[in-house]
Coordinates of C-alpha atoms in Angstrom, one line a residue:
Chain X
X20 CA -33.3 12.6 47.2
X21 CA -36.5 14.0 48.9
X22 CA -39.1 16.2 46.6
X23 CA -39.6 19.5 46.6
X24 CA -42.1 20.6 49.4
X25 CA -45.6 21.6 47.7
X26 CA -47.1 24.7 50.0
X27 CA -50.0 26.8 48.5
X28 CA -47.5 28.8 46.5
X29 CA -45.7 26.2 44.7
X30 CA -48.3 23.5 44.0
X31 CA -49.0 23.4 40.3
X32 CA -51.9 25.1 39.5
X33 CA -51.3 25.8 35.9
X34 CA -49.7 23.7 33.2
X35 CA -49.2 21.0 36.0
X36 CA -47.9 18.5 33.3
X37 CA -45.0 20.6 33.2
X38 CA -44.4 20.7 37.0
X39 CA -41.4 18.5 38.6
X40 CA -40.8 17.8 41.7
X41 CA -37.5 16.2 42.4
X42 CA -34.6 18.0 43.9
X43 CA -32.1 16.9 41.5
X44 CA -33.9 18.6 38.6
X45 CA -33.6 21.6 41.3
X46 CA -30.4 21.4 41.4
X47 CA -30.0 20.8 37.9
X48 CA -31.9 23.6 36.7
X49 CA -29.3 25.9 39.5
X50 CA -26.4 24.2 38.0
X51 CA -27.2 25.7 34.6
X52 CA -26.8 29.0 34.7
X53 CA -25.6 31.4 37.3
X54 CA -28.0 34.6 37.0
X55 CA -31.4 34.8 38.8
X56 CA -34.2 37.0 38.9
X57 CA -34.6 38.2 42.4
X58 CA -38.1 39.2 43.2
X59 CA -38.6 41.8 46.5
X60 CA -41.3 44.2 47.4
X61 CA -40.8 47.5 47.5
X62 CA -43.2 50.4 48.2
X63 CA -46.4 48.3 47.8
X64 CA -44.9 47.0 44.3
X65 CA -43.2 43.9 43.0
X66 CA -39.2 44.6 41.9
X67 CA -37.2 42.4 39.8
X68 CA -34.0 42.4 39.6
X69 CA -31.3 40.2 37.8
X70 CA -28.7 39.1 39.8
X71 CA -25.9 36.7 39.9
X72 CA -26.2 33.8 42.4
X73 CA -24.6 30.3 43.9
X74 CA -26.1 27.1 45.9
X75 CA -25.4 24.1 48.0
X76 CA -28.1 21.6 49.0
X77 CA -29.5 23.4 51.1
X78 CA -29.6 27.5 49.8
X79 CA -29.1 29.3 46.9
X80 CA -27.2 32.3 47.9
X81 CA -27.4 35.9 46.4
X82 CA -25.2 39.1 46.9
X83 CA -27.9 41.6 49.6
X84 CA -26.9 44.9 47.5
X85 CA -28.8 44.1 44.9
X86 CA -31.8 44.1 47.4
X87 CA -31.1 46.7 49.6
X88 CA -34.1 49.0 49.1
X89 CA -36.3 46.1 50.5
X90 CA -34.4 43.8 52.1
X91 CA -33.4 46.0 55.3
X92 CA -36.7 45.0 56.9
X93 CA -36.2 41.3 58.4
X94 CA -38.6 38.3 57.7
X95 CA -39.8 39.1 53.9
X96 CA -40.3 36.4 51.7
X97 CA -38.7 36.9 48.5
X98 CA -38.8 34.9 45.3
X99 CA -36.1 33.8 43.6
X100 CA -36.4 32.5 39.5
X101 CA -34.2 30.8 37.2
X102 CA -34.9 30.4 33.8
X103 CA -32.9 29.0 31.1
X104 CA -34.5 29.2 27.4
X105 CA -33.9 26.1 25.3
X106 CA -36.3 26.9 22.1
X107 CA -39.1 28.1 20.8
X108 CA -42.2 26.1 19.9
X109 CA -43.8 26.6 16.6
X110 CA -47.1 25.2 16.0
X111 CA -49.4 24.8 13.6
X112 CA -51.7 27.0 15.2
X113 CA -50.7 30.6 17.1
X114 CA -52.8 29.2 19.9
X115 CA -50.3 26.5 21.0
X116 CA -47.2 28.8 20.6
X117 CA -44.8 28.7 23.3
X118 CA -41.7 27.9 24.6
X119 CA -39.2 25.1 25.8
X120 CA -37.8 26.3 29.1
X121 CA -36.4 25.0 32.8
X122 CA -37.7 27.3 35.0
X123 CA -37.0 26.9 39.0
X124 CA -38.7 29.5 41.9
X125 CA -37.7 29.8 44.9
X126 CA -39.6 31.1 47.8
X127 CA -37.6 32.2 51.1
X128 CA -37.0 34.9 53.7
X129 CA -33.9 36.2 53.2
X130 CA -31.0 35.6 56.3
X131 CA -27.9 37.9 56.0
X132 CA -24.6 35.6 56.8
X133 CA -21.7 36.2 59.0
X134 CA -18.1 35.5 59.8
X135 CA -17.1 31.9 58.3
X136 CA -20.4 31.2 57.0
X137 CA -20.7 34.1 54.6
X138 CA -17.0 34.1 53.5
X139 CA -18.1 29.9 52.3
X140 CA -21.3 31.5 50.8
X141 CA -19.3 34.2 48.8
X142 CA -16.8 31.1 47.8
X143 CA -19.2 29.2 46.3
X144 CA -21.3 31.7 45.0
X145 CA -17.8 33.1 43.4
X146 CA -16.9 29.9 42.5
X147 CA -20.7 28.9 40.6
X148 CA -20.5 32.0 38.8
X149 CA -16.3 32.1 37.8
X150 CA -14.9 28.8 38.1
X151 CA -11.5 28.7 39.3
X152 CA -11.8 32.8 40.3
X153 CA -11.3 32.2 44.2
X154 CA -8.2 30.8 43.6
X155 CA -7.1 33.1 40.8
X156 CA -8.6 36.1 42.0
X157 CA -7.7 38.1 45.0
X158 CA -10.0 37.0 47.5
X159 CA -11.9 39.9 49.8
X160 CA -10.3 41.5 52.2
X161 CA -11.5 42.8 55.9
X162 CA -13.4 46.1 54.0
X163 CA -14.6 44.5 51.1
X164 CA -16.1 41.8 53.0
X165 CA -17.9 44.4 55.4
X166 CA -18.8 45.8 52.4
X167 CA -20.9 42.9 51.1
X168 CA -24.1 41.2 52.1
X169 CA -24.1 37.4 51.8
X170 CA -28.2 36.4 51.6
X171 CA -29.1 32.6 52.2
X172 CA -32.5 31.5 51.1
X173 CA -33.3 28.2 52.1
X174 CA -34.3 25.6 49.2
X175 CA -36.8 24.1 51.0
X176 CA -39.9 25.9 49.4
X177 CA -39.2 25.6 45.1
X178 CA -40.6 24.2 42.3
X179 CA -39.7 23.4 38.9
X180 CA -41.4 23.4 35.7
X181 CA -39.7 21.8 32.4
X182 CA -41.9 22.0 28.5
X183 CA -39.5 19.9 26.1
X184 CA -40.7 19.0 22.9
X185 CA -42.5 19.2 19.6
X186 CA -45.6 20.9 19.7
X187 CA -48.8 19.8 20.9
X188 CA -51.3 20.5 18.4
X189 CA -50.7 17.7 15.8
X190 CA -53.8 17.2 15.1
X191 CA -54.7 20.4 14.2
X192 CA -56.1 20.7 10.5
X193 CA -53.8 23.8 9.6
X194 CA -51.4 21.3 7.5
X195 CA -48.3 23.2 7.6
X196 CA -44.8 22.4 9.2
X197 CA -44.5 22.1 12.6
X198 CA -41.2 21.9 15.1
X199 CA -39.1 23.9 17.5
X200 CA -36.1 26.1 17.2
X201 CA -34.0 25.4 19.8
X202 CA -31.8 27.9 21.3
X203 CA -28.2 27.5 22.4
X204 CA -25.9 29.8 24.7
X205 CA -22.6 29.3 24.5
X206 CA -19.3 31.0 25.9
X207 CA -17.1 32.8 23.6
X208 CA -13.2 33.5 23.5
X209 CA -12.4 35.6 26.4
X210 CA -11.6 39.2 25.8
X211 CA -8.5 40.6 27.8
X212 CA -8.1 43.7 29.4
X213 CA -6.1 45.9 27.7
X214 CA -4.6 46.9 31.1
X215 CA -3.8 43.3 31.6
X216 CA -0.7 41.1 31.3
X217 CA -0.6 37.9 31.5
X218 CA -1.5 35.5 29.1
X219 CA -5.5 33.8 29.5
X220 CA -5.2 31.3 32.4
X221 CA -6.5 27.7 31.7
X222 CA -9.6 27.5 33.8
X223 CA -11.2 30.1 32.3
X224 CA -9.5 29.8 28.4
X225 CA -11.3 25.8 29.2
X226 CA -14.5 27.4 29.0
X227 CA -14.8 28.9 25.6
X228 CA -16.8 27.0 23.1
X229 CA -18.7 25.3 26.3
X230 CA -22.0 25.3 26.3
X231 CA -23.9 27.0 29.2
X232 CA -27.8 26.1 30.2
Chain C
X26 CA -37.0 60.2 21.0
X27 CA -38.1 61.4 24.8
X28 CA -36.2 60.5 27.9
X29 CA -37.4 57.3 30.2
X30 CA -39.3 58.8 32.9
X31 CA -37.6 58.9 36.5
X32 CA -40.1 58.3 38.8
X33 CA -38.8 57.4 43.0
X34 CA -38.8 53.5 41.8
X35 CA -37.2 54.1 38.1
X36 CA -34.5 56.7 39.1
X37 CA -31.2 54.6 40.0
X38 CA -29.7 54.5 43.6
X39 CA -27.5 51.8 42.7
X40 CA -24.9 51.7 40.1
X41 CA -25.6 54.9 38.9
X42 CA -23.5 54.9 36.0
X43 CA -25.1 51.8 35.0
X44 CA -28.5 54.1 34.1
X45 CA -29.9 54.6 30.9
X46 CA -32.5 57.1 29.8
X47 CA -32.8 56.5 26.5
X48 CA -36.1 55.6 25.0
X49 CA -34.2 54.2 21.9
X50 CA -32.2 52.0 25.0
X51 CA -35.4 51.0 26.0
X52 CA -36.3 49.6 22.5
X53 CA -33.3 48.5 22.1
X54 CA -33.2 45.8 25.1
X55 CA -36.7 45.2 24.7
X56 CA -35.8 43.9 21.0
X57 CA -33.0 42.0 21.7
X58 CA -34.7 38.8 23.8
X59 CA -38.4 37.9 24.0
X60 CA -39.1 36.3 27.2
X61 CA -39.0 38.5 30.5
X62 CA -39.7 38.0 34.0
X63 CA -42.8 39.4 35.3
X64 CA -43.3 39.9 38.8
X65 CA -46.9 40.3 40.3
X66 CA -47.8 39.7 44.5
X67 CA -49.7 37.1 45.7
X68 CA -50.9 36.6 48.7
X69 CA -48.3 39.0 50.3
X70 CA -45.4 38.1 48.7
X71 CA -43.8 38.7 45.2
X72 CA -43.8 35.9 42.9
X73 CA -41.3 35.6 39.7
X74 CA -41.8 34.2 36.4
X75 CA -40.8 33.9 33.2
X76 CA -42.9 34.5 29.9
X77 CA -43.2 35.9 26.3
X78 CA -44.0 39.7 25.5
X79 CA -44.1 41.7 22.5
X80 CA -44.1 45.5 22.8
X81 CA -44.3 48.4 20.5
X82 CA -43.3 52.1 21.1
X83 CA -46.1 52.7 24.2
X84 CA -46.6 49.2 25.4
X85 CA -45.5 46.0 26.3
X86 CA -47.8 43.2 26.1
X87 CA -47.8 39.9 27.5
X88 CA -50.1 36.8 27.8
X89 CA -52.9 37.9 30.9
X90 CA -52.9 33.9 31.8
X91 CA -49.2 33.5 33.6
X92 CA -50.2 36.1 36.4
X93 CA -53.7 34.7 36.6
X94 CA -53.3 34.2 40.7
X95 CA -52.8 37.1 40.9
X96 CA -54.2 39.8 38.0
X97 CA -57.4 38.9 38.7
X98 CA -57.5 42.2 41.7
X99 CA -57.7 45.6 39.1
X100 CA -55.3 48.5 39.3
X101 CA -52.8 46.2 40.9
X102 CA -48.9 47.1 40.0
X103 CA -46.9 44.6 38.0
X104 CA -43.3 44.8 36.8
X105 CA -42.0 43.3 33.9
X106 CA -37.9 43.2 33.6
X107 CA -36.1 42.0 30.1
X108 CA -32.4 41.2 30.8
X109 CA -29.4 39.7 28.3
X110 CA -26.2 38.3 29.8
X111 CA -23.3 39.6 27.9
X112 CA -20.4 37.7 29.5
X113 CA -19.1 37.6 32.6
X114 CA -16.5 39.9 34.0
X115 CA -13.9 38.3 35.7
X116 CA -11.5 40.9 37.6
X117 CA -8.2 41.2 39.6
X118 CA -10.4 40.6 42.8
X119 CA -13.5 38.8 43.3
X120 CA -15.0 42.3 44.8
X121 CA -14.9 43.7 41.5
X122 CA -16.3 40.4 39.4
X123 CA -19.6 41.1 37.9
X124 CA -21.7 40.1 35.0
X125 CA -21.9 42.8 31.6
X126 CA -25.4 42.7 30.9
X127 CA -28.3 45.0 29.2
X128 CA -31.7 45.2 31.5
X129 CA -35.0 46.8 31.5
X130 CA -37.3 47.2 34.5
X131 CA -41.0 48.2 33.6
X132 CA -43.6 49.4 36.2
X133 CA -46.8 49.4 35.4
X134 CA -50.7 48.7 36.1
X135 CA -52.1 46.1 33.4
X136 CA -54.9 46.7 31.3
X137 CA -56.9 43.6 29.8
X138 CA -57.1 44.1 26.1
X139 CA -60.6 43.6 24.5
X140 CA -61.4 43.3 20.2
X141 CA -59.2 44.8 17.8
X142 CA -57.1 45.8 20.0
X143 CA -56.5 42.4 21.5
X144 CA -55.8 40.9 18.6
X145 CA -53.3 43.3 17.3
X146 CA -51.8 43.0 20.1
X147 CA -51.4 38.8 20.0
X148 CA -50.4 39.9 17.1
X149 CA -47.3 42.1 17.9
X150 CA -46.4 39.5 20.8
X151 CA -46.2 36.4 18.5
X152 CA -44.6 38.2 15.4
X153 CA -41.6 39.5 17.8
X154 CA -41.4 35.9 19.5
X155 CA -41.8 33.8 16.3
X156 CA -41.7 36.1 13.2
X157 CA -43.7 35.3 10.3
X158 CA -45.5 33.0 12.2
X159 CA -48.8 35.1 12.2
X160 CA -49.2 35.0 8.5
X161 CA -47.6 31.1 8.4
X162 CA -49.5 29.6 11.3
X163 CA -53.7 29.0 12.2
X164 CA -54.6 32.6 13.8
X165 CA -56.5 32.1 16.8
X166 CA -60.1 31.4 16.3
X167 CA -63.1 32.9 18.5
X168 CA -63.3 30.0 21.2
X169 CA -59.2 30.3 21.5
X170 CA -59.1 34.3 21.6
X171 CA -61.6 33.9 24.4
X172 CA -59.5 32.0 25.9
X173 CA -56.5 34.4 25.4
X174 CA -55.8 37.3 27.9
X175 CA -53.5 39.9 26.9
X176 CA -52.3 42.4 29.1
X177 CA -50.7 45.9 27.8
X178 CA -48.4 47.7 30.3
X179 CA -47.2 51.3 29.6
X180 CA -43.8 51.4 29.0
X181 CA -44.2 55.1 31.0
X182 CA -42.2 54.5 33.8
X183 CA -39.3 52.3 32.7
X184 CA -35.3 51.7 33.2
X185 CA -32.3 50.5 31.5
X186 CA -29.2 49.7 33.0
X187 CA -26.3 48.5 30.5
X188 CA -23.2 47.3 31.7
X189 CA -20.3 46.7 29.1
X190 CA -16.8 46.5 28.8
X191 CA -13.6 45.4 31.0
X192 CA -13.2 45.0 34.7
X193 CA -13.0 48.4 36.7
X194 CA -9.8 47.3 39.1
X195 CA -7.1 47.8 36.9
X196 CA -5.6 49.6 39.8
X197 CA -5.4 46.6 41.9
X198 CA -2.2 44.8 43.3
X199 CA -2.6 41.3 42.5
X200 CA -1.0 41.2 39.2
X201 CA -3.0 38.2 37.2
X202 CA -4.7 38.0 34.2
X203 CA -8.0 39.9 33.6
X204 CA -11.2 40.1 31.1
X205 CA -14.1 39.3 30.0
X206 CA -16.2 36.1 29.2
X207 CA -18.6 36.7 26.8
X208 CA -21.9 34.4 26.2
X209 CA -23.8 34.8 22.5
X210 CA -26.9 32.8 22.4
X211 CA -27.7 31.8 18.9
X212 CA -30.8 29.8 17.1
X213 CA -30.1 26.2 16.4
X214 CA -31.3 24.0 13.2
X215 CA -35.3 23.7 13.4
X216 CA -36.2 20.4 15.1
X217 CA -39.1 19.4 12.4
X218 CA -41.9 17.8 15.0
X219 CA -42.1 13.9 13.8
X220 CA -45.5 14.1 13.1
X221 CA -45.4 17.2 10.5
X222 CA -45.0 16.9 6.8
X223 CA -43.4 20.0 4.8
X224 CA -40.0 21.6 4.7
X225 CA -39.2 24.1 7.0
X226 CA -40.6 27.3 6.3
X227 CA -37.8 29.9 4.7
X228 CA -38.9 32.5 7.7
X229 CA -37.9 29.8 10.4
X230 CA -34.8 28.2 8.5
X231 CA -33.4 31.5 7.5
X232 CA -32.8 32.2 11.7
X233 CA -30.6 29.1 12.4
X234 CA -27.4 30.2 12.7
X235 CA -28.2 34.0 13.8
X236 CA -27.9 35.4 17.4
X237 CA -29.9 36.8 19.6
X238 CA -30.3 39.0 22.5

């Protein structure tokens, strides 16, 4: 495994003890979760938008709609975030407050796919988000696909920043206790449709009581 | 309570039954989690990420040091979005999967905070992030609130999209099962840092076990 490139952009300038640079703990960080925040520019100001989202080695792949105010004109860089919240650090003083988190951004001009190439972006975007889905699911047909924009954004510009652990003022003289509370996210039972038949299929019954993150 | 104000950037194209306008919605999702994603522009381009915010019923406030690159230029836009995943909707056809999800989109022009009104400020932003902390914890003393910037943003121009509830194809062919996934995110048992003495505080231990978001 390579590292992550390190332009102007995403050299650590701040809290570089917290920066990381391989691309497993890229990928790692986009294996644990499966909603972004997509950052675009619109009208002179910064939008951000949550959005669901899938990857391979190379891109991390988002659905266009969700972008289409400002993504209609080619060759703008957008930003791409994922953040997963593992706990909050409580220190002895306010001051050294903060938060245990695995953060990965993304920085990449958009390319809209077609044919073969977006159908295995929507697949594994599909497939990140819903395990098991493009099997189970009815897969898009000829006006649906049309109907959806496939955006790659190539991994080659990210950086990821990781805080784990106690807090980091224990020598402060405020003699209280000290620690984190950690934060967990977890899937629940699924919920049918009361339009639905069927009893809950495996793949997705598998899930609840998993941990996500 | 007032409605949301539905300026060209606030009023939804997209989704629009997804819109709130609700200034008790606004609260509402702005209560629920306590770290957004801000997004500012630097150099050109937008840049995402993630921090802590407090807020009360005009403002949001967040620490003036994560957008440093770029809040350093006055008058410059910024927007701050808040968003809890619900679960994940998993439909008769992948067209119609989606995620059910509460968000709030903020657009506003910082202001640095300066005395009093800085410090209540910190204070609001730490007491919604870490309650009881403020009276538990070392306040912040001169050299450290120097070193503090808080930013307030007017929660003027703000959105809230809410998505709940079943998937929307219950007219669809393919006859399998369909739901939803939810996700709760809860607090954990307090991690007491190695190098603290004392029991955990009632205010912190009282949390494990309760959800948030």
């Amino acid at each position: 495994m390579g590292d992550l490139s390190t332009t102007d952009r995403t050299r650590h300038r701040r809290l570089r003890e917290q920066g990381r640079t391989g691309r497993q703990e890229l990928f790692d960080v986009l294996g644990a979760g499966f909603v972004c925040h997509l950052g675009v520019i619109v009208d002179g100001a910064p939008m951000v938008v949550p959005t669901v989202y899938g990857f391979d080695s190379e891109h991390v792949y988002i659905h266009g709609s969700v972008a289409s105010r400002s993504l209609t004109g080619e060759g703008r860089t957008v930003c791409v975030t994922v953040t997963h919240v593992d706990g909050l650090v409580l220190a002895r003083s306010v001051f050294e407050h903060g938060v245990n988190y695995r953060s990965a951004v993304i920085y990449g001009v958009p390319r809209a796919l077609e044919g073969e190439e977006k159908l295995e972006a929507l697949r594994l975007l599909t497939e990140h988000t819903a395990p098991g889905q493009w099997e189970y699911a009815r897969r898009p047909n000829r006006k649906e696909l049309a109907a959806t924009t496939i955006l790659a954004i190539s991994l080659e510009e990210a950086s990821v920043k990781i805080r784990q652990g106690p807090p980091d003022d224990a020598d402060d003289p405020h003699d209280v206790w000290a620690g984190v509370l950690p934060l967990s996210t977890t899937w629940q039972a699924p919920v049918t449709d009361p339009s639905a038949g069927h009893d809950v299929p495996d793949h997705v019954r598998r899930r609840a009581g998993t941990r996500i993150g």
